[in-house]
mmCIF file of N, CA and C in Angstrom:
data_model
loop_
_atom_site.group_PDB
_atom_site.id
_atom_site.type_symbol
_atom_site.label_atom_id
_atom_site.label_comp_id
_atom_site.label_asym_id
_atom_site.label_seq_id
_atom_site.Cartn_x
_atom_site.Cartn_y
_atom_site.Cartn_z
ATOM 1 N N ARG H 5 -10.142 -33.964 27.565
ATOM 2 C CA ARG H 5 -11.052 -32.852 27.775
ATOM 3 C C ARG H 5 -10.387 -31.604 27.214
ATOM 4 N N LYS H 6 -11.049 -30.964 26.295
ATOM 5 C CA LYS H 6 -10.501 -29.799 25.644
ATOM 6 C C LYS H 6 -11.588 -28.734 25.571
ATOM 7 N N ASN H 7 -11.272 -27.528 26.025
ATOM 8 C CA ASN H 7 -12.249 -26.435 26.015
ATOM 9 C C ASN H 7 -13.527 -26.800 26.766
ATOM 10 N N GLY H 8 -13.398 -27.557 27.848
ATOM 11 C CA GLY H 8 -14.563 -27.930 28.636
ATOM 12 C C GLY H 8 -15.401 -29.041 28.017
ATOM 13 N N GLU H 9 -14.915 -29.625 26.929
ATOM 14 C CA GLU H 9 -15.669 -30.668 26.252
ATOM 15 C C GLU H 9 -15.059 -32.035 26.529
ATOM 16 N N LEU H 10 -15.911 -33.030 26.544
ATOM 17 C CA LEU H 10 -15.483 -34.404 26.735
ATOM 18 C C LEU H 10 -15.953 -35.174 25.509
ATOM 19 N N SER H 11 -15.016 -35.691 24.729
ATOM 20 C CA SER H 11 -15.396 -36.389 23.498
ATOM 21 C C SER H 11 -16.101 -37.699 23.846
ATOM 22 N N LEU H 12 -16.914 -38.176 22.925
ATOM 23 C CA LEU H 12 -17.622 -39.436 23.123
ATOM 24 C C LEU H 12 -16.628 -40.582 23.307
ATOM 25 N N ASP H 13 -15.539 -40.574 22.538
ATOM 26 C CA ASP H 13 -14.520 -41.617 22.678
ATOM 27 C C ASP H 13 -13.896 -41.614 24.070
ATOM 28 N N ARG H 14 -13.580 -40.415 24.588
ATOM 29 C CA ARG H 14 -12.984 -40.298 25.929
ATOM 30 C C ARG H 14 -13.976 -40.741 26.991
ATOM 31 N N PHE H 15 -15.226 -40.331 26.834
ATOM 32 C CA PHE H 15 -16.292 -40.722 27.756
ATOM 33 C C PHE H 15 -16.427 -42.243 27.798
ATOM 34 N N TYR H 16 -16.491 -42.866 26.637
ATOM 35 C CA TYR H 16 -16.601 -44.317 26.559
ATOM 36 C C TYR H 16 -15.392 -44.990 27.198
ATOM 37 N N SER H 17 -14.221 -44.472 26.925
ATOM 38 C CA SER H 17 -12.990 -45.028 27.484
ATOM 39 C C SER H 17 -12.988 -44.962 29.019
ATOM 40 N N LEU H 18 -13.395 -43.824 29.568
ATOM 41 C CA LEU H 18 -13.431 -43.670 31.024
ATOM 42 C C LEU H 18 -14.394 -44.637 31.685
ATOM 43 N N PHE H 19 -15.573 -44.764 31.118
ATOM 44 C CA PHE H 19 -16.573 -45.634 31.732
ATOM 45 C C PHE H 19 -16.292 -47.116 31.502
ATOM 46 N N SER H 20 -15.810 -47.474 30.346
ATOM 47 C CA SER H 20 -15.544 -48.887 30.091
ATOM 48 C C SER H 20 -14.321 -49.387 30.847
ATOM 49 N N SER H 21 -13.349 -48.529 31.097
ATOM 50 C CA SER H 21 -12.145 -48.947 31.819
ATOM 51 C C SER H 21 -12.289 -48.796 33.328
ATOM 52 N N ARG H 22 -13.332 -48.064 33.750
ATOM 53 C CA ARG H 22 -13.578 -47.784 35.167
ATOM 54 C C ARG H 22 -12.389 -47.077 35.817
ATOM 55 N N SER H 23 -11.639 -46.362 35.030
ATOM 56 C CA SER H 23 -10.436 -45.710 35.547
ATOM 57 C C SER H 23 -10.731 -44.631 36.575
ATOM 58 N N PHE H 24 -11.931 -44.091 36.572
ATOM 59 C CA PHE H 24 -12.267 -43.024 37.513
ATOM 60 C C PHE H 24 -12.802 -43.551 38.836
ATOM 61 N N TYR H 25 -13.026 -44.861 38.929
ATOM 62 C CA TYR H 25 -13.616 -45.415 40.149
ATOM 63 C C TYR H 25 -12.698 -45.304 41.361
ATOM 64 N N ASN H 26 -11.442 -45.730 41.212
ATOM 65 C CA ASN H 26 -10.515 -45.774 42.346
ATOM 66 C C ASN H 26 -11.278 -46.235 43.586
ATOM 67 N N ILE H 27 -11.766 -47.410 43.521
ATOM 68 C CA ILE H 27 -12.756 -47.985 44.422
ATOM 69 C C ILE H 27 -12.859 -47.294 45.779
ATOM 70 N N GLU H 28 -14.015 -46.787 46.012
ATOM 71 C CA GLU H 28 -14.365 -46.153 47.273
ATOM 72 C C GLU H 28 -15.552 -46.943 47.806
ATOM 73 N N LYS H 29 -15.337 -47.695 48.856
ATOM 74 C CA LYS H 29 -16.353 -48.601 49.376
ATOM 75 C C LYS H 29 -17.701 -47.909 49.562
ATOM 76 N N GLY H 30 -18.730 -48.526 49.004
ATOM 77 C CA GLY H 30 -20.079 -48.014 49.164
ATOM 78 C C GLY H 30 -20.487 -46.925 48.183
ATOM 79 N N ARG H 31 -19.602 -46.543 47.276
ATOM 80 C CA ARG H 31 -19.936 -45.492 46.306
ATOM 81 C C ARG H 31 -20.076 -46.140 44.930
ATOM 82 N N TYR H 32 -21.187 -45.863 44.276
ATOM 83 C CA TYR H 32 -21.465 -46.433 42.969
ATOM 84 C C TYR H 32 -21.795 -45.313 41.995
ATOM 85 N N PHE H 33 -21.582 -45.560 40.717
ATOM 86 C CA PHE H 33 -21.828 -44.572 39.683
ATOM 87 C C PHE H 33 -22.855 -45.116 38.709
ATOM 88 N N VAL H 34 -23.769 -44.275 38.303
ATOM 89 C CA VAL H 34 -24.755 -44.642 37.292
ATOM 90 C C VAL H 34 -24.907 -43.489 36.311
ATOM 91 N N LEU H 35 -25.276 -43.831 35.103
ATOM 92 C CA LEU H 35 -25.580 -42.825 34.088
ATOM 93 C C LEU H 35 -27.094 -42.705 34.025
ATOM 94 N N LEU H 36 -27.584 -41.476 33.948
ATOM 95 C CA LEU H 36 -29.020 -41.249 33.891
ATOM 96 C C LEU H 36 -29.399 -40.517 32.620
ATOM 97 N N SER H 37 -30.580 -40.837 32.116
ATOM 98 C CA SER H 37 -31.120 -40.051 31.017
ATOM 99 C C SER H 37 -31.558 -38.710 31.589
ATOM 100 N N LEU H 38 -31.838 -37.759 30.738
ATOM 101 C CA LEU H 38 -32.287 -36.457 31.214
ATOM 102 C C LEU H 38 -33.576 -36.596 32.015
ATOM 103 N N SER H 39 -34.482 -37.421 31.555
ATOM 104 C CA SER H 39 -35.752 -37.636 32.251
ATOM 105 C C SER H 39 -35.522 -38.245 33.642
ATOM 106 N N GLU H 40 -34.644 -39.227 33.726
ATOM 107 C CA GLU H 40 -34.332 -39.847 35.019
ATOM 108 C C GLU H 40 -33.664 -38.851 35.957
ATOM 109 N N ALA H 41 -32.753 -38.059 35.420
ATOM 110 C CA ALA H 41 -32.065 -37.060 36.245
ATOM 111 C C ALA H 41 -33.046 -36.021 36.775
ATOM 112 N N GLU H 42 -33.991 -35.601 35.948
ATOM 113 C CA GLU H 42 -34.998 -34.639 36.395
ATOM 114 C C GLU H 42 -35.839 -35.219 37.531
ATOM 115 N N SER H 43 -36.217 -36.489 37.403
ATOM 116 C CA SER H 43 -37.006 -37.146 38.452
ATOM 117 C C SER H 43 -36.211 -37.271 39.745
ATOM 118 N N LEU H 44 -34.953 -37.684 39.638
ATOM 119 C CA LEU H 44 -34.116 -37.815 40.822
ATOM 120 C C LEU H 44 -33.911 -36.454 41.490
ATOM 121 N N ARG H 45 -33.655 -35.443 40.704
ATOM 122 C CA ARG H 45 -33.434 -34.112 41.276
ATOM 123 C C ARG H 45 -34.689 -33.599 41.986
ATOM 124 N N GLY H 46 -35.858 -33.859 41.407
ATOM 125 C CA GLY H 46 -37.114 -33.484 42.054
ATOM 126 C C GLY H 46 -37.288 -34.186 43.387
ATOM 127 N N THR H 47 -36.934 -35.474 43.424
ATOM 128 C CA THR H 47 -37.015 -36.245 44.668
ATOM 129 C C THR H 47 -36.039 -35.706 45.707
ATOM 130 N N LEU H 48 -34.829 -35.376 45.275
ATOM 131 C CA LEU H 48 -33.836 -34.812 46.194
ATOM 132 C C LEU H 48 -34.349 -33.519 46.818
ATOM 133 N N HIS H 49 -34.946 -32.662 46.003
ATOM 134 C CA HIS H 49 -35.464 -31.387 46.515
ATOM 135 C C HIS H 49 -36.607 -31.603 47.495
ATOM 136 N N LEU H 50 -37.534 -32.507 47.146
ATOM 137 C CA LEU H 50 -38.668 -32.782 48.022
ATOM 138 C C LEU H 50 -38.201 -33.336 49.366
ATOM 139 N N LYS H 51 -37.320 -34.316 49.335
ATOM 140 C CA LYS H 51 -36.819 -34.926 50.576
ATOM 141 C C LYS H 51 -36.079 -33.897 51.429
ATOM 142 N N ARG H 52 -35.287 -33.030 50.783
ATOM 143 C CA ARG H 52 -34.553 -32.014 51.525
ATOM 144 C C ARG H 52 -35.522 -31.031 52.187
ATOM 145 N N GLU H 53 -36.564 -30.624 51.467
ATOM 146 C CA GLU H 53 -37.565 -29.715 52.032
ATOM 147 C C GLU H 53 -38.267 -30.331 53.239
ATOM 148 N N LEU H 54 -38.468 -31.646 53.190
ATOM 149 C CA LEU H 54 -39.111 -32.356 54.299
ATOM 150 C C LEU H 54 -38.124 -32.691 55.414
ATOM 151 N N GLY H 55 -36.837 -32.468 55.160
ATOM 152 C CA GLY H 55 -35.801 -32.780 56.140
ATOM 153 C C GLY H 55 -35.568 -34.272 56.301
ATOM 154 N N GLU H 56 -35.838 -35.014 55.235
ATOM 155 C CA GLU H 56 -35.714 -36.478 55.279
ATOM 156 C C GLU H 56 -34.512 -36.955 54.463
ATOM 157 N N THR H 57 -33.999 -38.126 54.876
ATOM 158 C CA THR H 57 -32.963 -38.773 54.080
ATOM 159 C C THR H 57 -33.625 -39.340 52.830
ATOM 160 N N LEU H 58 -32.842 -39.765 51.879
ATOM 161 C CA LEU H 58 -33.358 -40.271 50.612
ATOM 162 C C LEU H 58 -34.247 -41.496 50.801
ATOM 163 N N SER H 59 -33.889 -42.368 51.730
ATOM 164 C CA SER H 59 -34.659 -43.587 51.973
ATOM 165 C C SER H 59 -34.904 -43.770 53.466
ATOM 166 N N VAL H 60 -36.167 -43.890 53.836
ATOM 167 C CA VAL H 60 -36.509 -44.120 55.240
ATOM 168 C C VAL H 60 -36.034 -45.506 55.669
ATOM 169 N N LYS H 61 -36.189 -46.475 54.801
ATOM 170 C CA LYS H 61 -35.795 -47.851 55.107
ATOM 171 C C LYS H 61 -34.272 -48.008 55.199
ATOM 172 N N PHE H 62 -33.561 -47.237 54.407
ATOM 173 C CA PHE H 62 -32.094 -47.295 54.380
ATOM 174 C C PHE H 62 -31.545 -45.882 54.583
ATOM 175 N N PRO H 63 -31.507 -45.394 55.822
ATOM 176 C CA PRO H 63 -31.109 -44.005 56.078
ATOM 177 C C PRO H 63 -29.688 -43.649 55.647
ATOM 178 N N ALA H 64 -28.818 -44.640 55.503
ATOM 179 C CA ALA H 64 -27.442 -44.356 55.075
ATOM 180 C C ALA H 64 -27.358 -44.178 53.561
ATOM 181 N N CYS H 65 -28.438 -44.493 52.850
ATOM 182 C CA CYS H 65 -28.471 -44.345 51.396
ATOM 183 C C CYS H 65 -28.530 -42.862 51.036
ATOM 184 N N SER H 66 -27.676 -42.452 50.125
ATOM 185 C CA SER H 66 -27.674 -41.056 49.690
ATOM 186 C C SER H 66 -27.352 -41.004 48.202
ATOM 187 N N ALA H 67 -27.562 -39.835 47.627
ATOM 188 C CA ALA H 67 -27.270 -39.665 46.204
ATOM 189 C C ALA H 67 -26.731 -38.268 45.958
ATOM 190 N N GLY H 68 -25.825 -38.192 45.015
ATOM 191 C CA GLY H 68 -25.293 -36.913 44.592
ATOM 192 C C GLY H 68 -25.298 -36.871 43.075
ATOM 193 N N MET H 69 -25.613 -35.725 42.531
ATOM 194 C CA MET H 69 -25.616 -35.561 41.073
ATOM 195 C C MET H 69 -24.441 -34.661 40.707
ATOM 196 N N TYR H 70 -23.470 -35.264 40.040
ATOM 197 C CA TYR H 70 -22.240 -34.565 39.685
ATOM 198 C C TYR H 70 -22.138 -34.459 38.171
ATOM 199 N N SER H 71 -21.796 -33.311 37.671
ATOM 200 C CA SER H 71 -21.629 -33.115 36.232
ATOM 201 C C SER H 71 -20.156 -33.179 35.859
ATOM 202 N N ILE H 72 -19.830 -34.113 34.964
ATOM 203 C CA ILE H 72 -18.450 -34.176 34.483
ATOM 204 C C ILE H 72 -18.179 -33.064 33.477
ATOM 205 N N PHE H 73 -19.234 -32.436 32.982
ATOM 206 C CA PHE H 73 -19.066 -31.368 31.999
ATOM 207 C C PHE H 73 -18.763 -30.025 32.654
ATOM 208 N N THR H 74 -19.397 -29.766 33.797
ATOM 209 C CA THR H 74 -19.148 -28.503 34.500
ATOM 210 C C THR H 74 -18.231 -28.704 35.697
ATOM 211 N N ASP H 75 -17.857 -29.982 35.951
ATOM 212 C CA ASP H 75 -16.987 -30.330 37.065
ATOM 213 C C ASP H 75 -17.550 -29.776 38.378
ATOM 214 N N SER H 76 -18.836 -30.050 38.602
ATOM 215 C CA SER H 76 -19.470 -29.521 39.805
ATOM 216 C C SER H 76 -20.585 -30.430 40.311
ATOM 217 N N MET H 77 -20.852 -30.334 41.611
ATOM 218 C CA MET H 77 -21.965 -31.054 42.215
ATOM 219 C C MET H 77 -23.232 -30.266 41.910
ATOM 220 N N LEU H 78 -24.189 -30.903 41.270
ATOM 221 C CA LEU H 78 -25.431 -30.235 40.910
ATOM 222 C C LEU H 78 -26.434 -30.275 42.062
ATOM 223 N N ASP H 79 -26.463 -31.396 42.754
ATOM 224 C CA ASP H 79 -27.422 -31.580 43.838
ATOM 225 C C ASP H 79 -27.026 -32.803 44.641
ATOM 226 N N SER H 80 -27.526 -32.891 45.861
ATOM 227 C CA SER H 80 -27.270 -34.076 46.672
ATOM 228 C C SER H 80 -28.337 -34.212 47.744
ATOM 229 N N SER H 81 -28.453 -35.419 48.254
ATOM 230 C CA SER H 81 -29.412 -35.675 49.326
ATOM 231 C C SER H 81 -28.780 -35.342 50.671
ATOM 232 N N ILE H 82 -29.625 -35.288 51.681
ATOM 233 C CA ILE H 82 -29.144 -35.059 53.046
ATOM 234 C C ILE H 82 -28.186 -36.187 53.415
ATOM 235 N N GLY H 83 -27.036 -35.840 53.963
ATOM 236 C CA GLY H 83 -26.069 -36.841 54.416
ATOM 237 C C GLY H 83 -25.171 -37.412 53.345
ATOM 238 N N HIS H 84 -25.235 -36.877 52.135
ATOM 239 C CA HIS H 84 -24.378 -37.417 51.076
ATOM 240 C C HIS H 84 -22.936 -36.971 51.298
ATOM 241 N N PRO H 85 -22.021 -37.950 51.470
ATOM 242 C CA PRO H 85 -20.617 -37.584 51.702
ATOM 243 C C PRO H 85 -19.944 -37.096 50.423
ATOM 244 N N LYS H 86 -19.097 -36.123 50.550
ATOM 245 C CA LYS H 86 -18.365 -35.598 49.408
ATOM 246 C C LYS H 86 -17.418 -36.676 48.882
ATOM 247 N N ALA H 87 -17.315 -36.762 47.574
ATOM 248 C CA ALA H 87 -16.415 -37.741 46.961
ATOM 249 C C ALA H 87 -14.969 -37.349 47.226
ATOM 250 N N ARG H 88 -14.113 -38.360 47.216
ATOM 251 C CA ARG H 88 -12.687 -38.089 47.374
ATOM 252 C C ARG H 88 -12.191 -37.270 46.193
ATOM 253 N N GLU H 89 -11.111 -36.587 46.384
ATOM 254 C CA GLU H 89 -10.553 -35.713 45.348
ATOM 255 C C GLU H 89 -10.322 -36.466 44.040
ATOM 256 N N TYR H 90 -9.958 -37.736 44.129
ATOM 257 C CA TYR H 90 -9.662 -38.514 42.925
ATOM 258 C C TYR H 90 -10.830 -38.523 41.956
ATOM 259 N N GLN H 91 -12.057 -38.637 42.477
ATOM 260 C CA GLN H 91 -13.226 -38.675 41.611
ATOM 261 C C GLN H 91 -13.386 -37.377 40.822
ATOM 262 N N HIS H 92 -12.853 -36.283 41.336
ATOM 263 C CA HIS H 92 -13.003 -35.000 40.661
ATOM 264 C C HIS H 92 -11.832 -34.688 39.729
ATOM 265 N N THR H 93 -10.713 -35.361 39.889
ATOM 266 C CA THR H 93 -9.523 -35.007 39.109
ATOM 267 C C THR H 93 -9.087 -36.073 38.136
ATOM 268 N N SER H 94 -9.740 -37.220 38.115
ATOM 269 C CA SER H 94 -9.270 -38.331 37.284
ATOM 270 C C SER H 94 -9.651 -38.196 35.819
ATOM 271 N N MET H 95 -10.494 -37.226 35.483
ATOM 272 C CA MET H 95 -10.903 -37.090 34.097
ATOM 273 C C MET H 95 -10.114 -36.004 33.431
#
């Protein structure tokens, strides 16, 4: 990472090697397209306004949207636990 940028090669290396996972039980990572991220963020906002968890059927289910480019949490659902420090410093 140089000047706040993450090269495509570095990005591919991180995801293919899973080096940033440092397995945290119950936490999974997915890549979203811009369209998918917009839909998820809209759902997060709606559920938060209603005071509801992300899933009624699975109340422990939560989601957080983290940007590796700005190194910040963009949004999260009610009850989403903060990631361990390793997830924020491994890149």
